[in-house]
Amino acid sequence: MRRIKSFRSLALLLAICMIMALFAGCAKKANPLTIWVGVESVDFYTAKMAEYVENYKAKTGEDFPYEIAVQGVDTGSAASKVLDDIDAGADIFTIAHDNLPKLTAGASAIAPVRSQALLTQIKSDNPQAFLDVIDMNVQGTTYTFGIPYIAQSLILMYNTKYLTKDDVKTWEGIWAAAKKHNMQSVSLTGSDGFNNSFLVLAKNETTNRMPTVLYEDGITENCNFTSDEVVAIMQWGQRFFTGANGAKMPTDSGWEIELRDEISLGVITGAWKFNAAKAALGANLGIATLPSFTLTSEDVKGTNVKAGTVYRSGTFADCKVFVMKKGSDKADYLEDILLFLTSKEVQEQSFIECANLPAYKNAAKEFASMQTDNLETELAARQLDMFDYGIPQPFGTPTSQFYYYSKGAPDLIREILENKDGLFGTTEAIRTQLQKVENIWKTGERE
């Protein structure tokens, strides 16, 4: 009788253990450690996290305690998704560095880096320009929040069937070819303040100085967009956008179709559109830095700028960073994962697999994959070249970012370039409009 009772007790104990194991397994799967990356990188980072899990078991002798879900999310919307519902946000997610101010405003929605190993890697592996934009001040104390792993800048992707390498050195060369073949010079992927920034951020080729002053030193009021140089650049831009076979703002057909159907000779965009451009142009895809342009006497009228002055199209030269959700119940594991995912070794593999430009400061010299002769290497090299003509997005506060992108300034610039309703055909009208843009950047209001 005792044996029967003992057997029943043992069976009950085993059943309880099996149920507990089952629920533990379900909990593990129901509460995965989530990582958001760009859609184009999901497969790569899924494979890297599988490798991490294997390494974890080899190192500790234990299974990693969570399932890991790598999901594709648009980099531009990730921060907003988290702010809308922090509980639904990923444990680790990717943002462009300029989203850090709004994620750290107030009590902060993301956690600072505490691991000394990770802080050391960040400091040793990144250029100073990136180190300058990943720290944020929260309640009087400065912390590192962003871990750079991808760099990005705008470049020119063009049709080699019609354009030579000499043609694409200048907008005038492209424009001449467009007239010859009755095509448009270039398409834009967006008229927003990022994708249509090549004139706003233009630099004097001789002095390497950018006439536009944009949130200098991270101060919202430190903006200037009304100088004679800016006026002259915008007058050149208007001639380019309104002239036959010049540049075109986004159209209903879309830039991919314009490239594919040989309506447009090229597009201003970044590496995230590389695969789409390759699909449109195939073997005829070429990649170049954004061209220079030369002001004519028509462009400098009403200013003290000399005709013949040369400017180089500019760009925001940024980093994408990983950040950690504040209050994650998996916080103890996140920094070690990020130490792995942002290592220079993984960055090089990401470049090979996804054409992601590494943030690692010595990538061009040290990565063997960047010494090969192929289109992906050209893509990386030309982006790195644009860093000489670019600036990191300089938004020191959520307010300045909001004013720059979301209070109508890009629309006012577009009106100048397209000479909307013929209202901006004079220097005076252009300068007045530029003053409204500057006011928006500073205060959020036109007047």
PDB file of C-alpha atoms in Angstrom, residues 49-303:
ATOM      1  CA  MET A  49      21.520  36.354 -32.720  1.00  0.00           C
ATOM      2  CA  ALA A  50      21.367  32.602 -33.366  1.00  0.00           C
ATOM      3  CA  GLU A  51      25.155  32.693 -33.277  1.00  0.00           C
ATOM      4  CA  TYR A  52      25.052  34.710 -30.053  1.00  0.00           C
ATOM      5  CA  VAL A  53      22.761  32.156 -28.410  1.00  0.00           C
ATOM      6  CA  GLU A  54      25.134  29.334 -29.365  1.00  0.00           C
ATOM      7  CA  ASN A  55      28.085  31.267 -27.967  1.00  0.00           C
ATOM      8  CA  TYR A  56      26.156  31.975 -24.765  1.00  0.00           C
ATOM      9  CA  LYS A  57      25.577  28.282 -24.150  1.00  0.00           C
ATOM     10  CA  ALA A  58      29.203  27.424 -24.922  1.00  0.00           C
ATOM     11  CA  LYS A  59      30.364  30.121 -22.529  1.00  0.00           C
ATOM     12  CA  THR A  60      27.935  29.551 -19.632  1.00  0.00           C
ATOM     13  CA  GLY A  61      26.858  25.948 -20.086  1.00  0.00           C
ATOM     14  CA  GLU A  62      23.229  27.120 -19.973  1.00  0.00           C
ATOM     15  CA  ASP A  63      20.556  27.878 -22.542  1.00  0.00           C
ATOM     16  CA  PHE A  64      19.862  31.553 -23.164  1.00  0.00           C
ATOM     17  CA  PRO A  65      16.798  32.270 -21.000  1.00  0.00           C
ATOM     18  CA  TYR A  66      14.649  33.884 -23.705  1.00  0.00           C
ATOM     19  CA  GLU A  67      13.525  33.338 -27.233  1.00  0.00           C
ATOM     20  CA  ILE A  68      14.832  36.139 -29.449  1.00  0.00           C
ATOM     21  CA  ALA A  69      12.656  37.864 -32.053  1.00  0.00           C
ATOM     22  CA  VAL A  70      14.361  40.119 -34.596  1.00  0.00           C
ATOM     23  CA  GLN A  71      11.766  42.259 -36.355  1.00  0.00           C
ATOM     24  CA  GLY A  72      11.905  44.746 -39.223  1.00  0.00           C
ATOM     25  CA  VAL A  73      10.716  48.264 -38.383  1.00  0.00           C
ATOM     26  CA  ASP A  74      11.181  51.497 -40.305  1.00  0.00           C
ATOM     27  CA  THR A  75      14.032  53.367 -38.623  1.00  0.00           C
ATOM     28  CA  GLY A  76      12.219  56.672 -38.941  1.00  0.00           C
ATOM     29  CA  SER A  77       9.139  55.446 -37.072  1.00  0.00           C
ATOM     30  CA  ALA A  78      10.694  53.280 -34.348  1.00  0.00           C
ATOM     31  CA  ALA A  79      11.063  56.108 -31.830  1.00  0.00           C
ATOM     32  CA  SER A  80       7.451  57.203 -32.292  1.00  0.00           C
ATOM     33  CA  LYS A  81       6.215  53.627 -31.854  1.00  0.00           C
ATOM     34  CA  VAL A  82       8.008  53.397 -28.533  1.00  0.00           C
ATOM     35  CA  LEU A  83       6.786  56.783 -27.345  1.00  0.00           C
ATOM     36  CA  ASP A  84       3.204  55.854 -28.284  1.00  0.00           C
ATOM     37  CA  ASP A  85       3.367  52.644 -26.230  1.00  0.00           C
ATOM     38  CA  ILE A  86       6.592  51.982 -24.361  1.00  0.00           C
ATOM     39  CA  ASP A  87       5.383  48.590 -23.142  1.00  0.00           C
ATOM     40  CA  ALA A  88       4.948  47.432 -26.734  1.00  0.00           C
ATOM     41  CA  GLY A  89       8.384  48.655 -27.760  1.00  0.00           C
ATOM     42  CA  ALA A  90      11.324  46.363 -28.428  1.00  0.00           C
ATOM     43  CA  ASP A  91      13.959  45.677 -25.789  1.00  0.00           C
ATOM     44  CA  ILE A  92      16.595  46.850 -28.289  1.00  0.00           C
ATOM     45  CA  PHE A  93      15.706  49.011 -31.272  1.00  0.00           C
ATOM     46  CA  THR A  94      17.336  51.020 -34.039  1.00  0.00           C
ATOM     47  CA  ILE A  95      16.932  54.769 -34.490  1.00  0.00           C
ATOM     48  CA  ALA A  96      18.727  57.535 -36.317  1.00  0.00           C
ATOM     49  CA  HIS A  97      20.765  59.445 -33.750  1.00  0.00           C
ATOM     50  CA  ASP A  98      18.649  62.595 -34.140  1.00  0.00           C
ATOM     51  CA  ASN A  99      15.765  60.813 -32.369  1.00  0.00           C
ATOM     52  CA  LEU A 100      17.723  60.601 -29.119  1.00  0.00           C
ATOM     53  CA  PRO A 101      16.545  63.994 -27.775  1.00  0.00           C
ATOM     54  CA  LYS A 102      12.860  63.113 -27.907  1.00  0.00           C
ATOM     55  CA  LEU A 103      13.433  59.656 -26.428  1.00  0.00           C
ATOM     56  CA  THR A 104      15.347  61.130 -23.480  1.00  0.00           C
ATOM     57  CA  ALA A 105      13.076  64.110 -22.855  1.00  0.00           C
ATOM     58  CA  GLY A 106      11.570  64.236 -19.377  1.00  0.00           C
ATOM     59  CA  ALA A 107      11.947  60.918 -17.573  1.00  0.00           C
ATOM     60  CA  SER A 108      13.423  59.231 -20.685  1.00  0.00           C
ATOM     61  CA  ALA A 109      12.001  56.234 -22.552  1.00  0.00           C
ATOM     62  CA  ILE A 110      15.383  54.560 -23.062  1.00  0.00           C
ATOM     63  CA  ALA A 111      18.071  53.332 -20.717  1.00  0.00           C
ATOM     64  CA  PRO A 112      21.636  54.670 -20.593  1.00  0.00           C
ATOM     65  CA  VAL A 113      24.658  52.476 -21.186  1.00  0.00           C
ATOM     66  CA  ARG A 114      26.155  51.300 -17.870  1.00  0.00           C
ATOM     67  CA  SER A 115      28.504  48.533 -18.984  1.00  0.00           C
ATOM     68  CA  GLN A 116      32.109  49.695 -18.882  1.00  0.00           C
ATOM     69  CA  ALA A 117      33.048  47.195 -21.590  1.00  0.00           C
ATOM     70  CA  LEU A 118      30.404  48.615 -23.920  1.00  0.00           C
ATOM     71  CA  LEU A 119      31.309  52.226 -23.103  1.00  0.00           C
ATOM     72  CA  THR A 120      34.967  51.467 -23.842  1.00  0.00           C
ATOM     73  CA  GLN A 121      34.091  49.876 -27.186  1.00  0.00           C
ATOM     74  CA  ILE A 122      31.900  52.833 -28.134  1.00  0.00           C
ATOM     75  CA  LYS A 123      34.641  55.333 -27.347  1.00  0.00           C
ATOM     76  CA  SER A 124      37.432  53.445 -29.114  1.00  0.00           C
ATOM     77  CA  ASP A 125      35.524  52.430 -32.256  1.00  0.00           C
ATOM     78  CA  ASN A 126      33.645  55.575 -33.288  1.00  0.00           C
ATOM     79  CA  PRO A 127      34.652  58.880 -34.914  1.00  0.00           C
ATOM     80  CA  GLN A 128      34.349  61.993 -32.797  1.00  0.00           C
ATOM     81  CA  ALA A 129      31.415  63.234 -34.903  1.00  0.00           C
ATOM     82  CA  PHE A 130      29.366  60.238 -33.701  1.00  0.00           C
ATOM     83  CA  LEU A 131      30.567  60.468 -30.113  1.00  0.00           C
ATOM     84  CA  ASP A 132      29.356  64.067 -30.085  1.00  0.00           C
ATOM     85  CA  VAL A 133      25.729  63.106 -30.794  1.00  0.00           C
ATOM     86  CA  ILE A 134      25.070  59.974 -28.707  1.00  0.00           C
ATOM     87  CA  ASP A 135      25.215  61.499 -25.225  1.00  0.00           C
ATOM     88  CA  MET A 136      22.159  63.177 -23.763  1.00  0.00           C
ATOM     89  CA  ASN A 137      21.602  65.163 -20.579  1.00  0.00           C
ATOM     90  CA  VAL A 138      18.815  63.836 -18.361  1.00  0.00           C
ATOM     91  CA  GLN A 139      17.932  65.724 -15.194  1.00  0.00           C
ATOM     92  CA  GLY A 140      21.333  67.373 -15.010  1.00  0.00           C
ATOM     93  CA  THR A 141      23.488  64.311 -15.733  1.00  0.00           C
ATOM     94  CA  THR A 142      24.990  63.301 -19.082  1.00  0.00           C
ATOM     95  CA  TYR A 143      24.744  59.667 -20.151  1.00  0.00           C
ATOM     96  CA  THR A 144      25.557  57.673 -23.288  1.00  0.00           C
ATOM     97  CA  PHE A 145      22.331  56.366 -24.810  1.00  0.00           C
ATOM     98  CA  GLY A 146      23.122  55.488 -28.419  1.00  0.00           C
ATOM     99  CA  ILE A 147      25.441  52.713 -29.616  1.00  0.00           C
ATOM    100  CA  PRO A 148      26.446  53.465 -33.249  1.00  0.00           C
ATOM    101  CA  TYR A 149      26.639  50.603 -35.720  1.00  0.00           C
ATOM    102  CA  ILE A 150      25.643  52.000 -39.128  1.00  0.00           C
ATOM    103  CA  ALA A 151      26.681  55.237 -40.858  1.00  0.00           C
ATOM    104  CA  GLN A 152      24.670  56.907 -43.604  1.00  0.00           C
ATOM    105  CA  SER A 153      24.725  59.864 -45.959  1.00  0.00           C
ATOM    106  CA  LEU A 154      23.008  60.944 -49.146  1.00  0.00           C
ATOM    107  CA  ILE A 155      24.699  60.138 -52.457  1.00  0.00           C
ATOM    108  CA  LEU A 156      23.882  60.103 -56.161  1.00  0.00           C
ATOM    109  CA  MET A 157      22.778  56.917 -57.906  1.00  0.00           C
ATOM    110  CA  TYR A 158      22.761  57.329 -61.669  1.00  0.00           C
ATOM    111  CA  ASN A 159      22.397  55.682 -65.076  1.00  0.00           C
ATOM    112  CA  THR A 160      25.817  54.878 -66.567  1.00  0.00           C
ATOM    113  CA  LYS A 161      24.220  54.329 -69.954  1.00  0.00           C
ATOM    114  CA  TYR A 162      23.903  58.099 -70.329  1.00  0.00           C
ATOM    115  CA  LEU A 163      26.312  59.594 -67.784  1.00  0.00           C
ATOM    116  CA  THR A 164      30.080  59.291 -67.507  1.00  0.00           C
ATOM    117  CA  LYS A 165      32.119  59.655 -64.328  1.00  0.00           C
ATOM    118  CA  ASP A 166      33.123  63.121 -65.500  1.00  0.00           C
ATOM    119  CA  ASP A 167      29.477  64.093 -66.113  1.00  0.00           C
ATOM    120  CA  VAL A 168      28.457  63.328 -62.545  1.00  0.00           C
ATOM    121  CA  LYS A 169      31.146  65.522 -60.985  1.00  0.00           C
ATOM    122  CA  THR A 170      28.896  68.557 -61.523  1.00  0.00           C
ATOM    123  CA  TRP A 171      25.180  69.199 -61.766  1.00  0.00           C
ATOM    124  CA  GLU A 172      25.942  71.175 -64.914  1.00  0.00           C
ATOM    125  CA  GLY A 173      27.432  68.048 -66.495  1.00  0.00           C
ATOM    126  CA  ILE A 174      24.350  66.015 -65.624  1.00  0.00           C
ATOM    127  CA  TRP A 175      22.051  68.779 -66.819  1.00  0.00           C
ATOM    128  CA  ALA A 176      23.820  68.950 -70.189  1.00  0.00           C
ATOM    129  CA  ALA A 177      23.406  65.186 -70.654  1.00  0.00           C
ATOM    130  CA  ALA A 178      19.732  65.428 -69.674  1.00  0.00           C
ATOM    131  CA  LYS A 179      19.165  68.069 -72.349  1.00  0.00           C
ATOM    132  CA  LYS A 180      20.993  65.935 -74.909  1.00  0.00           C
ATOM    133  CA  HIS A 181      18.829  62.878 -74.227  1.00  0.00           C
ATOM    134  CA  ASN A 182      15.634  64.794 -73.358  1.00  0.00           C
ATOM    135  CA  MET A 183      15.454  63.371 -69.842  1.00  0.00           C
ATOM    136  CA  GLN A 184      15.265  64.962 -66.416  1.00  0.00           C
ATOM    137  CA  SER A 185      18.525  65.396 -64.510  1.00  0.00           C
ATOM    138  CA  VAL A 186      17.622  63.868 -61.175  1.00  0.00           C
ATOM    139  CA  SER A 187      14.715  62.684 -59.035  1.00  0.00           C
ATOM    140  CA  LEU A 188      14.223  63.177 -55.320  1.00  0.00           C
ATOM    141  CA  THR A 189      12.816  60.463 -53.079  1.00  0.00           C
ATOM    142  CA  GLY A 190      11.179  63.054 -50.832  1.00  0.00           C
ATOM    143  CA  SER A 191      10.711  66.807 -50.449  1.00  0.00           C
ATOM    144  CA  ASP A 192      11.207  66.649 -46.675  1.00  0.00           C
ATOM    145  CA  GLY A 193      14.035  68.325 -44.797  1.00  0.00           C
ATOM    146  CA  PHE A 194      16.254  65.261 -45.025  1.00  0.00           C
ATOM    147  CA  ASN A 195      15.883  63.993 -48.579  1.00  0.00           C
ATOM    148  CA  ASN A 196      15.809  67.527 -50.012  1.00  0.00           C
ATOM    149  CA  SER A 197      18.765  68.903 -48.069  1.00  0.00           C
ATOM    150  CA  PHE A 198      21.449  68.902 -50.760  1.00  0.00           C
ATOM    151  CA  LEU A 199      21.172  72.681 -51.300  1.00  0.00           C
ATOM    152  CA  VAL A 200      20.323  73.683 -47.732  1.00  0.00           C
ATOM    153  CA  LEU A 201      23.534  71.987 -46.560  1.00  0.00           C
ATOM    154  CA  ALA A 202      25.741  72.946 -49.521  1.00  0.00           C
ATOM    155  CA  LYS A 203      29.329  73.952 -48.728  1.00  0.00           C
ATOM    156  CA  ASN A 204      31.616  76.470 -50.408  1.00  0.00           C
ATOM    157  CA  GLU A 205      34.090  74.327 -52.343  1.00  0.00           C
ATOM    158  CA  THR A 206      36.978  76.692 -51.614  1.00  0.00           C
ATOM    159  CA  THR A 207      36.423  77.412 -47.921  1.00  0.00           C
ATOM    160  CA  ASN A 208      34.557  74.176 -47.035  1.00  0.00           C
ATOM    161  CA  ARG A 209      32.183  76.405 -45.069  1.00  0.00           C
ATOM    162  CA  MET A 210      28.425  75.835 -45.015  1.00  0.00           C
ATOM    163  CA  PRO A 211      26.546  79.125 -45.432  1.00  0.00           C
ATOM    164  CA  THR A 212      23.468  77.768 -43.635  1.00  0.00           C
ATOM    165  CA  VAL A 213      23.707  77.988 -39.864  1.00  0.00           C
ATOM    166  CA  LEU A 214      21.543  75.242 -38.387  1.00  0.00           C
ATOM    167  CA  TYR A 215      21.199  74.844 -34.611  1.00  0.00           C
ATOM    168  CA  GLU A 216      24.842  75.644 -34.038  1.00  0.00           C
ATOM    169  CA  ASP A 217      26.124  74.248 -30.714  1.00  0.00           C
ATOM    170  CA  GLY A 218      22.755  72.521 -30.294  1.00  0.00           C
ATOM    171  CA  ILE A 219      20.998  75.828 -29.543  1.00  0.00           C
ATOM    172  CA  THR A 220      17.556  76.233 -31.093  1.00  0.00           C
ATOM    173  CA  GLU A 221      17.962  79.957 -31.788  1.00  0.00           C
ATOM    174  CA  ASN A 222      21.341  79.563 -33.527  1.00  0.00           C
ATOM    175  CA  CYS A 223      20.095  79.496 -37.115  1.00  0.00           C
ATOM    176  CA  ASN A 224      20.732  81.675 -40.155  1.00  0.00           C
ATOM    177  CA  PHE A 225      19.201  81.033 -43.560  1.00  0.00           C
ATOM    178  CA  THR A 226      19.075  84.520 -45.078  1.00  0.00           C
ATOM    179  CA  SER A 227      22.672  85.323 -46.013  1.00  0.00           C
ATOM    180  CA  ASP A 228      23.568  86.396 -49.536  1.00  0.00           C
ATOM    181  CA  GLU A 229      25.222  83.014 -50.130  1.00  0.00           C
ATOM    182  CA  VAL A 230      22.061  81.138 -49.199  1.00  0.00           C
ATOM    183  CA  VAL A 231      19.965  83.415 -51.421  1.00  0.00           C
ATOM    184  CA  ALA A 232      22.319  82.809 -54.353  1.00  0.00           C
ATOM    185  CA  ILE A 233      22.277  79.023 -53.800  1.00  0.00           C
ATOM    186  CA  MET A 234      18.469  79.036 -53.761  1.00  0.00           C
ATOM    187  CA  GLN A 235      18.398  81.099 -56.948  1.00  0.00           C
ATOM    188  CA  TRP A 236      20.634  78.501 -58.600  1.00  0.00           C
ATOM    189  CA  GLY A 237      18.342  75.780 -57.219  1.00  0.00           C
ATOM    190  CA  GLN A 238      15.256  77.466 -58.632  1.00  0.00           C
ATOM    191  CA  ARG A 239      16.890  77.615 -62.054  1.00  0.00           C
ATOM    192  CA  PHE A 240      17.736  73.900 -61.761  1.00  0.00           C
ATOM    193  CA  PHE A 241      14.250  72.825 -60.665  1.00  0.00           C
ATOM    194  CA  THR A 242      12.280  75.010 -63.087  1.00  0.00           C
ATOM    195  CA  GLY A 243      14.550  74.700 -66.134  1.00  0.00           C
ATOM    196  CA  ALA A 244      13.906  72.203 -68.907  1.00  0.00           C
ATOM    197  CA  ASN A 245      15.484  68.816 -68.120  1.00  0.00           C
ATOM    198  CA  GLY A 246      16.524  69.908 -64.633  1.00  0.00           C
ATOM    199  CA  ALA A 247      15.711  68.360 -61.249  1.00  0.00           C
ATOM    200  CA  LYS A 248      12.253  67.171 -60.235  1.00  0.00           C
ATOM    201  CA  MET A 249      10.538  66.855 -56.896  1.00  0.00           C
ATOM    202  CA  PRO A 250       8.827  63.507 -56.133  1.00  0.00           C
ATOM    203  CA  THR A 251       6.094  62.626 -58.613  1.00  0.00           C
ATOM    204  CA  ASP A 252       3.140  60.252 -58.599  1.00  0.00           C
ATOM    205  CA  SER A 253       5.029  57.748 -60.744  1.00  0.00           C
ATOM    206  CA  GLY A 254       7.852  57.443 -58.191  1.00  0.00           C
ATOM    207  CA  TRP A 255      11.606  57.670 -58.620  1.00  0.00           C
ATOM    208  CA  GLU A 256      12.068  53.912 -59.234  1.00  0.00           C
ATOM    209  CA  ILE A 257       9.863  54.048 -62.327  1.00  0.00           C
ATOM    210  CA  GLU A 258      11.544  57.261 -63.462  1.00  0.00           C
ATOM    211  CA  LEU A 259      14.911  55.483 -63.340  1.00  0.00           C
ATOM    212  CA  ARG A 260      13.662  52.242 -64.877  1.00  0.00           C
ATOM    213  CA  ASP A 261      11.800  53.927 -67.728  1.00  0.00           C
ATOM    214  CA  GLU A 262      14.711  56.291 -68.431  1.00  0.00           C
ATOM    215  CA  ILE A 263      12.729  59.390 -67.534  1.00  0.00           C
ATOM    216  CA  SER A 264      15.377  60.483 -65.035  1.00  0.00           C
ATOM    217  CA  LEU A 265      19.170  60.142 -65.156  1.00  0.00           C
ATOM    218  CA  GLY A 266      19.611  59.677 -61.416  1.00  0.00           C
ATOM    219  CA  VAL A 267      18.304  59.937 -57.876  1.00  0.00           C
ATOM    220  CA  ILE A 268      19.525  61.515 -54.646  1.00  0.00           C
ATOM    221  CA  THR A 269      19.183  58.924 -51.910  1.00  0.00           C
ATOM    222  CA  GLY A 270      21.033  56.713 -49.439  1.00  0.00           C
ATOM    223  CA  ALA A 271      22.169  53.114 -49.066  1.00  0.00           C
ATOM    224  CA  TRP A 272      18.707  52.094 -47.849  1.00  0.00           C
ATOM    225  CA  LYS A 273      17.469  52.559 -51.456  1.00  0.00           C
ATOM    226  CA  PHE A 274      20.417  50.717 -53.025  1.00  0.00           C
ATOM    227  CA  ASN A 275      18.521  47.504 -53.796  1.00  0.00           C
ATOM    228  CA  ALA A 276      15.625  49.420 -55.336  1.00  0.00           C
ATOM    229  CA  ALA A 277      17.989  51.465 -57.529  1.00  0.00           C
ATOM    230  CA  LYS A 278      19.801  48.291 -58.555  1.00  0.00           C
ATOM    231  CA  ALA A 279      16.490  46.701 -59.516  1.00  0.00           C
ATOM    232  CA  ALA A 280      15.616  49.751 -61.615  1.00  0.00           C
ATOM    233  CA  LEU A 281      18.948  50.146 -63.439  1.00  0.00           C
ATOM    234  CA  GLY A 282      20.610  46.733 -63.213  1.00  0.00           C
ATOM    235  CA  ALA A 283      24.091  46.748 -64.736  1.00  0.00           C
ATOM    236  CA  ASN A 284      23.724  50.460 -65.581  1.00  0.00           C
ATOM    237  CA  LEU A 285      23.732  51.572 -61.934  1.00  0.00           C
ATOM    238  CA  GLY A 286      26.503  53.974 -61.007  1.00  0.00           C
ATOM    239  CA  ILE A 287      27.221  55.633 -57.656  1.00  0.00           C
ATOM    240  CA  ALA A 288      28.851  59.016 -57.039  1.00  0.00           C
ATOM    241  CA  THR A 289      29.194  61.713 -54.423  1.00  0.00           C
ATOM    242  CA  LEU A 290      26.650  64.493 -54.734  1.00  0.00           C
ATOM    243  CA  PRO A 291      27.868  66.869 -57.452  1.00  0.00           C
ATOM    244  CA  SER A 292      29.097  70.441 -57.210  1.00  0.00           C
ATOM    245  CA  PHE A 293      27.484  73.423 -58.954  1.00  0.00           C
ATOM    246  CA  THR A 294      28.719  76.832 -60.087  1.00  0.00           C
ATOM    247  CA  LEU A 295      26.796  80.072 -59.636  1.00  0.00           C
ATOM    248  CA  THR A 296      26.188  82.166 -62.741  1.00  0.00           C
ATOM    249  CA  SER A 297      25.585  85.899 -62.967  1.00  0.00           C
ATOM    250  CA  GLU A 298      21.863  85.132 -63.003  1.00  0.00           C
ATOM    251  CA  ASP A 299      22.143  83.203 -59.736  1.00  0.00           C
ATOM    252  CA  VAL A 300      24.044  85.908 -57.823  1.00  0.00           C
ATOM    253  CA  LYS A 301      21.809  88.849 -58.753  1.00  0.00           C
ATOM    254  CA  GLY A 302      20.796  90.911 -55.736  1.00  0.00           C
ATOM    255  CA  THR A 303      23.642  89.486 -53.628  1.00  0.00           C
TER     256      THR A 303
END
